[in-house]
């Protein structure tokens, strides 16, 4: 019994139109359905988790640290204005592989308005930072107003801070900083700023306390003893090994400019704990989903056992006519692999469809959950005012709009792994089918 004959018999098993094959078809369709059903969430999880993690990492790099961040020791500096700082920042633009260089002065303060107060993290940037730094600007949404810092004493607040203070674009806010004096005394100083815009990067855990002012204003209001100077470098080598070479060149440039007390770190070093947490979570999710695929693949084994029981007489006759054990075994393995392939070609496209439309699906689920939640609240209390709407993606912890990034290599790996698992679980029942003894089977008929 050659390979072609094994394949033809497998084709007969799968596509038989006999009335007696109904149970077999149900078994085969059940195995295909289970494989497809396990792959749909697996592919969706791979695409969504990859998109969310990439979105978070992209925001941490382009909005916070840059590819390389130089933490400048102010003892090495002799600065009095933005122009002096800009001259220093421009020194790092000549490094090979560096595409951009931006300076920033940071500090902490207290913001108050409408009898509300909140701590803020002041980021003093160039007046045209949002227009000059395209990578920075594309990740921010201007919720109200504009992103301009051209006017003196203008400020951009994060969406979360604006909500806490109850302010909008065009309102004023008081910013209080504290200057240390002699004998451990502290002197608070208050400054009035006009809110020119309210911004959000869609990842509240990162930007909840951010407030942007111009570098000139930063020099004036942030006390010398509490301000931090940073230079963020954008490079062509964000995710490759050349980044370390650029970092070493940045160290040399810092020493050339007498910045001996400065720290030059890559984004990987600055965000090591977050990226490790993201990767661990992603790996754990994949492990769980692979176990689900393995459990689904067991249904193929059950289907082959059922088909073997239904076709014992047919197998016995084939053996009497010259069918070999290996040939019959291969026929049932082909049947198992067909179930796996059918499940793959059904589950992966549906998973990709769910992945691409995940934002719409989440919105629909939120509306459905909130509709029934409000209905239950109304039945219990007679009104819906006590019901708090459910957010499936809480902006305090997740990116509000998931940017889908489909990792094709992982999808291909998933398909191959499904085939391998299906092949493994098909072996034992297929071998047993091939070892059926024709004489004993025919005697019982």
Coordinates of C-alpha atoms in Angstrom, one line a residue:
X1 CA 0.0 0.0 0.0
X2 CA 1.9 3.1 -1.2
X3 CA 1.6 6.7 -0.1
X4 CA -0.9 7.5 -2.9
X5 CA -3.2 4.8 -1.8
X6 CA -3.0 6.0 1.8
X7 CA -3.9 9.5 0.7
X8 CA -6.9 8.2 -1.4
X9 CA -8.2 6.3 1.6
X10 CA -7.8 9.4 3.8
X11 CA -9.8 11.3 1.2
X12 CA -12.5 8.7 1.3
X13 CA -12.7 8.9 5.1
X14 CA -12.9 12.7 5.1
X15 CA -15.3 13.2 2.1
X16 CA -17.4 10.0 2.2
X17 CA -21.1 10.6 1.3
X18 CA -22.4 7.3 2.9
X19 CA -25.2 7.5 5.4
X20 CA -23.0 5.5 7.8
X21 CA -20.3 8.3 7.8
X22 CA -22.4 10.9 9.7
X23 CA -20.7 10.1 13.0
X24 CA -17.3 10.3 11.4
X25 CA -18.2 13.7 9.8
X26 CA -19.3 15.0 13.2
X27 CA -16.1 13.9 14.8
X28 CA -14.0 15.5 12.0
X29 CA -16.0 18.7 12.1
X30 CA -15.8 18.8 15.9
X31 CA -12.0 18.4 15.8
X32 CA -11.8 21.2 13.1
X33 CA -14.1 23.4 15.2
X34 CA -12.0 23.0 18.4
X35 CA -8.7 23.8 16.6
X36 CA -10.3 26.9 15.0
X37 CA -11.9 28.0 18.2
X38 CA -8.6 27.8 20.1
X39 CA -6.7 29.6 17.3
X40 CA -9.1 32.6 17.2
X41 CA -8.3 33.9 20.7
X42 CA -4.6 32.9 20.4
X43 CA -4.1 34.9 17.2
X44 CA -6.1 37.8 18.7
X45 CA -4.0 37.8 21.9
X46 CA -0.7 37.7 19.9
X47 CA -1.7 40.7 17.7
X48 CA -3.3 42.8 20.5
X49 CA -0.6 42.1 23.1
X50 CA 2.1 42.9 20.5
X51 CA 0.3 46.1 19.5
X52 CA -0.2 47.2 23.1
X53 CA 3.3 46.5 24.2
X54 CA 4.8 48.2 21.1
X55 CA 2.5 51.2 21.7
X56 CA 3.6 51.5 25.3
X57 CA 7.3 51.0 24.5
X58 CA 7.0 53.6 21.6
X59 CA 5.5 56.1 24.0
X60 CA 8.2 55.5 26.7
X61 CA 10.9 56.0 24.1
X62 CA 9.6 58.9 22.0
X63 CA 7.8 60.8 24.8
X64 CA 10.0 60.2 27.8
X65 CA 13.5 58.9 27.5
X66 CA 14.5 59.0 23.8
X67 CA 16.6 56.3 22.4
X68 CA 19.5 57.6 24.5
X69 CA 19.0 60.0 27.5
X70 CA 21.8 62.1 28.9
X71 CA 21.1 63.1 32.5
X72 CA 23.3 66.2 32.9
X73 CA 24.7 67.1 36.3
X74 CA 24.0 70.8 36.8
X75 CA 27.3 71.2 38.6
X76 CA 29.0 70.7 35.2
X77 CA 26.8 73.5 33.7
X78 CA 27.1 77.2 33.5
X79 CA 23.7 78.1 32.0
X80 CA 21.5 81.1 32.3
X81 CA 19.1 80.8 29.4
X82 CA 17.6 78.6 26.8
X83 CA 20.2 79.7 24.2
X84 CA 23.0 78.4 26.3
X85 CA 21.3 75.1 26.8
X86 CA 20.5 74.8 23.0
X87 CA 24.2 75.3 22.1
X88 CA 25.0 72.3 24.4
X89 CA 22.2 70.2 23.0
X90 CA 23.3 70.9 19.4
X91 CA 26.7 69.4 20.2
X92 CA 25.2 65.9 20.2
X93 CA 23.6 66.2 16.8
X94 CA 26.9 65.5 15.1
X95 CA 27.2 62.0 16.4
X96 CA 27.0 59.3 13.7
X97 CA 23.5 57.7 13.8
X98 CA 21.8 60.5 15.8
X99 CA 18.8 61.9 14.0
X100 CA 17.6 64.4 16.6
X101 CA 18.6 66.0 19.9
X102 CA 16.3 67.8 22.3
X103 CA 16.9 69.4 25.6
X104 CA 14.6 69.4 28.6
X105 CA 14.5 70.8 32.1
X106 CA 12.3 68.9 34.6
X107 CA 11.0 69.5 38.1
X108 CA 8.0 69.0 40.4
X109 CA 5.5 71.5 41.5
X110 CA 2.0 71.9 42.9
X111 CA -0.8 73.1 40.6
X112 CA -4.0 74.6 41.9
X113 CA -7.3 75.9 40.4
X114 CA -10.9 76.1 41.4
X115 CA -10.0 75.1 45.0
X116 CA -8.5 71.9 43.7
X117 CA -4.8 70.9 43.9
X118 CA -2.6 68.3 42.3
X119 CA 1.1 67.5 42.0
X120 CA 2.5 67.9 38.6
X121 CA 5.7 66.9 36.9
X122 CA 7.0 70.0 34.9
X123 CA 8.7 69.3 31.6
X124 CA 10.3 72.4 30.2
X125 CA 10.8 72.0 26.4
X126 CA 11.4 74.2 23.4
X127 CA 8.6 76.5 22.4
X128 CA 8.2 74.6 19.1
X129 CA 8.8 71.2 20.6
X130 CA 5.5 69.7 19.5
X131 CA 6.0 70.8 15.9
X132 CA 9.8 70.2 15.6
X133 CA 9.7 66.7 17.2
X134 CA 7.5 64.8 14.8
X135 CA 7.9 61.5 16.7
X136 CA 6.8 63.3 19.9
X137 CA 3.8 65.1 18.3
X138 CA 2.3 62.2 16.5
X139 CA 1.8 60.3 19.8
X140 CA 0.0 63.2 21.5
X141 CA -3.7 64.1 21.0
X142 CA -4.6 67.7 21.6
X143 CA -7.8 67.3 23.5
X144 CA -8.5 71.1 23.8
X145 CA -6.8 74.2 22.5
X146 CA -3.4 74.0 20.8
X147 CA 0.1 72.6 21.6
X148 CA 1.8 75.9 21.3
X149 CA 4.1 77.3 24.0
X150 CA 5.0 80.5 22.2
X151 CA 3.5 82.8 24.8
X152 CA 5.3 83.5 28.0
X153 CA 3.8 81.7 31.0
X154 CA 1.7 79.3 28.9
X155 CA 1.3 75.7 29.9
X156 CA 0.0 72.4 28.5
X157 CA -1.7 70.2 31.0
X158 CA -2.3 66.4 30.7
X159 CA -5.9 65.3 30.4
X160 CA -5.8 63.7 33.9
X161 CA -4.4 66.8 35.6
X162 CA -7.0 69.0 33.9
X163 CA -9.8 66.7 35.0
X164 CA -8.6 66.8 38.6
X165 CA -8.3 70.6 38.6
X166 CA -11.6 71.1 36.7
X167 CA -10.0 73.4 34.1
X168 CA -10.1 73.8 30.3
X169 CA -8.1 75.5 27.6
X170 CA -8.0 79.3 28.2
X171 CA -8.3 79.0 32.0
X172 CA -5.5 80.0 34.3
X173 CA -3.7 77.8 36.8
X174 CA -1.3 78.6 39.7
X175 CA 1.9 76.7 39.8
X176 CA 3.7 76.6 43.1
X177 CA 7.4 75.6 43.5
X178 CA 9.5 75.5 46.6
X179 CA 13.0 77.1 47.0
X180 CA 15.3 76.0 49.8
X181 CA 16.9 78.7 51.9
X182 CA 19.3 78.9 54.7
X183 CA 19.0 76.8 57.9
X184 CA 16.7 74.3 56.1
X185 CA 14.0 76.9 55.4
X186 CA 11.8 76.7 52.4
X187 CA 10.1 79.5 50.5
X188 CA 7.1 78.7 48.3
X189 CA 6.7 80.8 45.1
X190 CA 3.5 81.0 43.1
X191 CA 3.3 81.6 39.3
X192 CA 0.2 82.1 37.2
X193 CA 0.1 80.3 33.9
X194 CA -2.5 80.3 31.1
X195 CA -3.6 76.9 29.8
X196 CA -3.1 76.9 26.0
X197 CA -4.0 73.3 25.6
X198 CA -4.8 69.9 27.2
X199 CA -3.0 66.9 25.8
X200 CA -3.0 63.1 26.1
X201 CA -0.8 60.4 24.8
X202 CA -3.5 57.8 25.4
X203 CA -1.5 56.0 28.1
X204 CA -2.4 57.7 31.4
X205 CA 0.1 55.8 33.5
X206 CA 2.8 57.6 31.6
X207 CA 1.4 61.2 31.2
X208 CA -1.0 61.6 34.1
X209 CA 1.1 64.2 35.9
X210 CA 2.9 65.8 33.0
X211 CA 2.7 69.6 32.4
X212 CA 4.7 71.3 29.6
X213 CA 6.1 74.8 29.8
X214 CA 8.8 76.5 27.7
X215 CA 12.5 76.2 28.7
X216 CA 12.7 79.9 29.4
X217 CA 9.8 79.6 31.9
X218 CA 11.5 76.5 33.3
X219 CA 14.7 78.5 34.1
X220 CA 12.6 81.1 35.9
X221 CA 10.3 79.0 38.1
X222 CA 12.1 75.7 38.8
X223 CA 14.5 76.1 41.7
X224 CA 18.1 75.3 40.9
X225 CA 18.4 72.7 43.6
X226 CA 15.5 70.7 42.3
X227 CA 15.7 70.9 38.6
X228 CA 17.1 68.2 36.3
X229 CA 18.6 68.7 32.9
X230 CA 18.1 66.0 30.2
X231 CA 19.2 65.7 26.6
X232 CA 17.2 63.1 24.6
X233 CA 18.7 61.7 21.5
X234 CA 16.8 60.0 18.6
X235 CA 18.8 57.5 16.6
X236 CA 18.5 55.2 13.5
X237 CA 19.2 52.2 15.7
X238 CA 16.5 52.1 18.3
X239 CA 16.2 48.3 18.3
X240 CA 19.5 47.1 17.1
X241 CA 23.0 46.5 18.5
X242 CA 24.4 49.7 16.9
X243 CA 22.6 51.7 19.7
X244 CA 25.3 50.7 22.1
X245 CA 27.9 52.2 19.8
X246 CA 26.0 55.5 19.6
X247 CA 25.8 55.5 23.4
X248 CA 29.6 55.2 23.6
X249 CA 30.0 58.1 21.2
X250 CA 27.5 60.1 23.3
X251 CA 29.7 59.4 26.4
X252 CA 32.7 60.7 24.5
X253 CA 30.8 63.8 23.4
X254 CA 29.7 64.5 27.0
X255 CA 33.3 64.3 28.2
X256 CA 34.4 66.6 25.4
X257 CA 31.9 69.2 26.7
X258 CA 33.1 68.6 30.3
X259 CA 30.0 66.8 31.4
X260 CA 31.9 64.3 33.6
X261 CA 29.1 63.9 36.1
X262 CA 26.5 63.0 33.6
X263 CA 24.8 59.6 33.0
X264 CA 24.3 58.4 29.4
X265 CA 21.8 55.6 29.2
X266 CA 19.8 53.8 26.5
X267 CA 16.1 53.4 26.6
X268 CA 16.6 49.7 27.4
X269 CA 18.4 50.5 30.6
X270 CA 16.0 53.3 31.7
X271 CA 12.9 51.1 31.1
X272 CA 14.3 47.7 31.9
X273 CA 11.7 46.8 34.6
X274 CA 8.7 47.8 32.4
X275 CA 10.0 46.0 29.2
X276 CA 10.8 42.9 31.2
X277 CA 7.3 42.9 32.7
X278 CA 5.7 43.3 29.3
X279 CA 7.8 40.4 27.8
X280 CA 7.0 38.2 30.8
X281 CA 3.3 38.9 30.5
X282 CA 3.3 38.2 26.8
X283 CA 5.2 35.0 27.2
X284 CA 2.8 33.8 29.9
X285 CA -0.2 34.6 27.7
X286 CA 1.3 32.7 24.8
X287 CA 2.0 29.7 27.1
X288 CA -1.6 29.6 28.3
X289 CA -2.9 29.9 24.8
X290 CA -0.6 27.1 23.5
X291 CA -1.9 24.8 26.2
X292 CA -5.4 25.6 25.0
X293 CA -4.3 24.6 21.4
X294 CA -2.8 21.4 22.8
X295 CA -6.1 20.5 24.6
X296 CA -8.0 21.3 21.3
X297 CA -5.6 19.0 19.4
X298 CA -6.6 16.1 21.6
X299 CA -10.0 16.2 19.9
X300 CA -8.2 15.1 16.7
X301 CA -7.0 12.0 18.6
X302 CA -10.6 11.4 19.8
X303 CA -11.9 11.8 16.2
X304 CA -9.5 9.3 14.8
X305 CA -10.4 6.8 17.5
X306 CA -14.1 7.3 16.6
X307 CA -13.4 6.8 12.9
X308 CA -11.3 3.7 13.6
X309 CA -14.2 2.2 15.6
X310 CA -16.7 3.0 12.7
X311 CA -14.4 1.5 10.0
X312 CA -13.0 -1.6 11.7
X313 CA -14.7 -3.8 9.1
X314 CA -13.4 -1.7 6.2
X315 CA -9.9 -1.7 7.6
X316 CA -10.0 -5.5 7.9
X317 CA -11.1 -5.9 4.3
X318 CA -8.4 -3.6 3.1
X319 CA -5.8 -5.7 5.0
X320 CA -7.2 -8.8 3.4
X321 CA -6.7 -7.2 0.0
X322 CA -3.1 -6.3 0.7
X323 CA -3.3 -3.1 2.8
X324 CA -0.3 -2.7 5.0
X325 CA -0.2 -1.5 8.6
X326 CA 2.0 1.5 7.7
X327 CA -0.3 2.5 4.8
X328 CA -3.5 2.5 7.0
X329 CA -1.6 4.3 9.7
X330 CA -0.6 7.0 7.2
X331 CA -4.2 7.4 6.1
X332 CA -5.4 8.2 9.5
X333 CA -2.4 10.6 10.1
X334 CA -3.4 12.3 6.9
X335 CA -6.9 12.6 8.3
X336 CA -5.6 14.2 11.5
X337 CA -3.5 16.6 9.6
X338 CA -6.4 17.6 7.4
X339 CA -8.4 18.5 10.6
X340 CA -5.4 20.6 11.8
X341 CA -5.1 22.4 8.4
X342 CA -8.8 23.0 8.2
X343 CA -8.8 24.4 11.7
X344 CA -5.7 26.6 10.9
X345 CA -7.2 28.0 7.7
X346 CA -10.4 28.8 9.5
X347 CA -9.1 30.0 12.9
X348 CA -6.2 32.2 11.8
X349 CA -8.2 34.4 9.4
X350 CA -11.0 34.8 11.9
X351 CA -8.4 35.6 14.6
X352 CA -6.8 38.2 12.4
X353 CA -10.2 39.7 11.6
X354 CA -10.9 40.0 15.3
X355 CA -7.5 41.4 15.9
X356 CA -7.8 44.2 13.3
X357 CA -11.2 45.1 14.5
X358 CA -10.5 44.8 18.3
X359 CA -11.1 48.5 19.1
X360 CA -14.6 48.3 17.5
X361 CA -15.2 45.0 19.3
X362 CA -14.2 46.4 22.7
X363 CA -16.4 49.5 22.2
X364 CA -19.4 47.2 21.3
X365 CA -18.7 45.0 24.4
X366 CA -18.5 48.1 26.6
X367 CA -21.8 49.4 25.3
X368 CA -23.4 46.0 25.8
X369 CA -22.1 45.5 29.3
X370 CA -23.0 49.0 30.3
X371 CA -26.5 48.7 28.8
X372 CA -27.3 45.6 30.8
X373 CA -25.5 47.0 33.9
X374 CA -27.6 50.2 33.7
X375 CA -30.8 48.1 33.2
X376 CA -30.0 46.0 36.3
X377 CA -29.3 49.2 38.3
X378 CA -32.6 50.7 37.1
X379 CA -34.6 47.6 38.1
X380 CA -33.0 47.6 41.6
X381 CA -33.0 51.3 42.4
X382 CA -35.4 52.9 39.9
X383 CA -32.6 55.0 38.3
X384 CA -29.3 54.7 36.6
X385 CA -27.4 57.5 38.4
X386 CA -25.8 55.0 40.9
X387 CA -24.4 52.9 38.0
X388 CA -20.7 53.5 37.2
X389 CA -19.9 52.7 33.6
X390 CA -17.4 49.9 33.0
X391 CA -14.2 50.6 31.0
X392 CA -12.7 47.4 29.6
X393 CA -9.5 49.3 28.8
X394 CA -9.0 51.6 31.8
X395 CA -6.9 54.5 30.6
X396 CA -5.0 54.5 33.9
X397 CA -3.3 51.3 33.0
X398 CA -3.8 50.6 29.2
X399 CA -3.5 52.4 25.9
X400 CA -7.0 53.7 25.2
X401 CA -6.7 52.9 21.4
X402 CA -4.9 49.7 20.6
X403 CA -2.5 50.1 17.7
X404 CA -2.5 46.7 16.1
X405 CA 0.8 45.3 15.1
X406 CA 0.6 41.8 13.6
X407 CA 3.7 39.7 14.1
X408 CA 3.6 37.4 11.1
X409 CA 6.5 35.3 12.3
X410 CA 4.7 34.5 15.5
X411 CA 1.5 33.7 13.5
X412 CA 3.5 31.3 11.2
X413 CA 5.1 29.7 14.3
X414 CA 1.6 29.2 15.8
X415 CA 0.4 27.5 12.6
X416 CA 3.4 25.2 12.5
X417 CA 3.2 24.4 16.2
X418 CA -0.5 23.5 15.7
X419 CA 0.4 21.2 12.9
X420 CA 3.2 19.5 15.0
X421 CA 0.9 19.1 18.0
X422 CA -1.8 17.7 15.8
X423 CA 0.7 15.2 14.2
X424 CA 1.9 14.1 17.7
X425 CA -1.6 13.4 19.0
X426 CA -2.6 11.6 15.8
X427 CA 0.2 9.1 16.0
X428 CA -1.0 6.7 18.7
X429 CA -4.6 6.2 17.5
X430 CA -3.4 6.0 13.9
X431 CA -0.9 3.3 14.8
X432 CA -3.6 1.4 16.6
X433 CA -5.8 1.6 13.6
X434 CA -3.0 0.2 11.5
X435 CA -2.5 -2.7 13.9
X436 CA -6.1 -3.9 13.7
X437 CA -6.3 -7.7 13.2
X438 CA -8.5 -8.5 10.2
X439 CA -9.4 -12.1 11.2
X440 CA -10.6 -11.1 14.7
X441 CA -12.6 -8.2 13.2
X442 CA -14.3 -10.2 10.5
X443 CA -15.1 -13.1 12.9
X444 CA -17.1 -10.7 15.1
X445 CA -19.1 -9.3 12.1

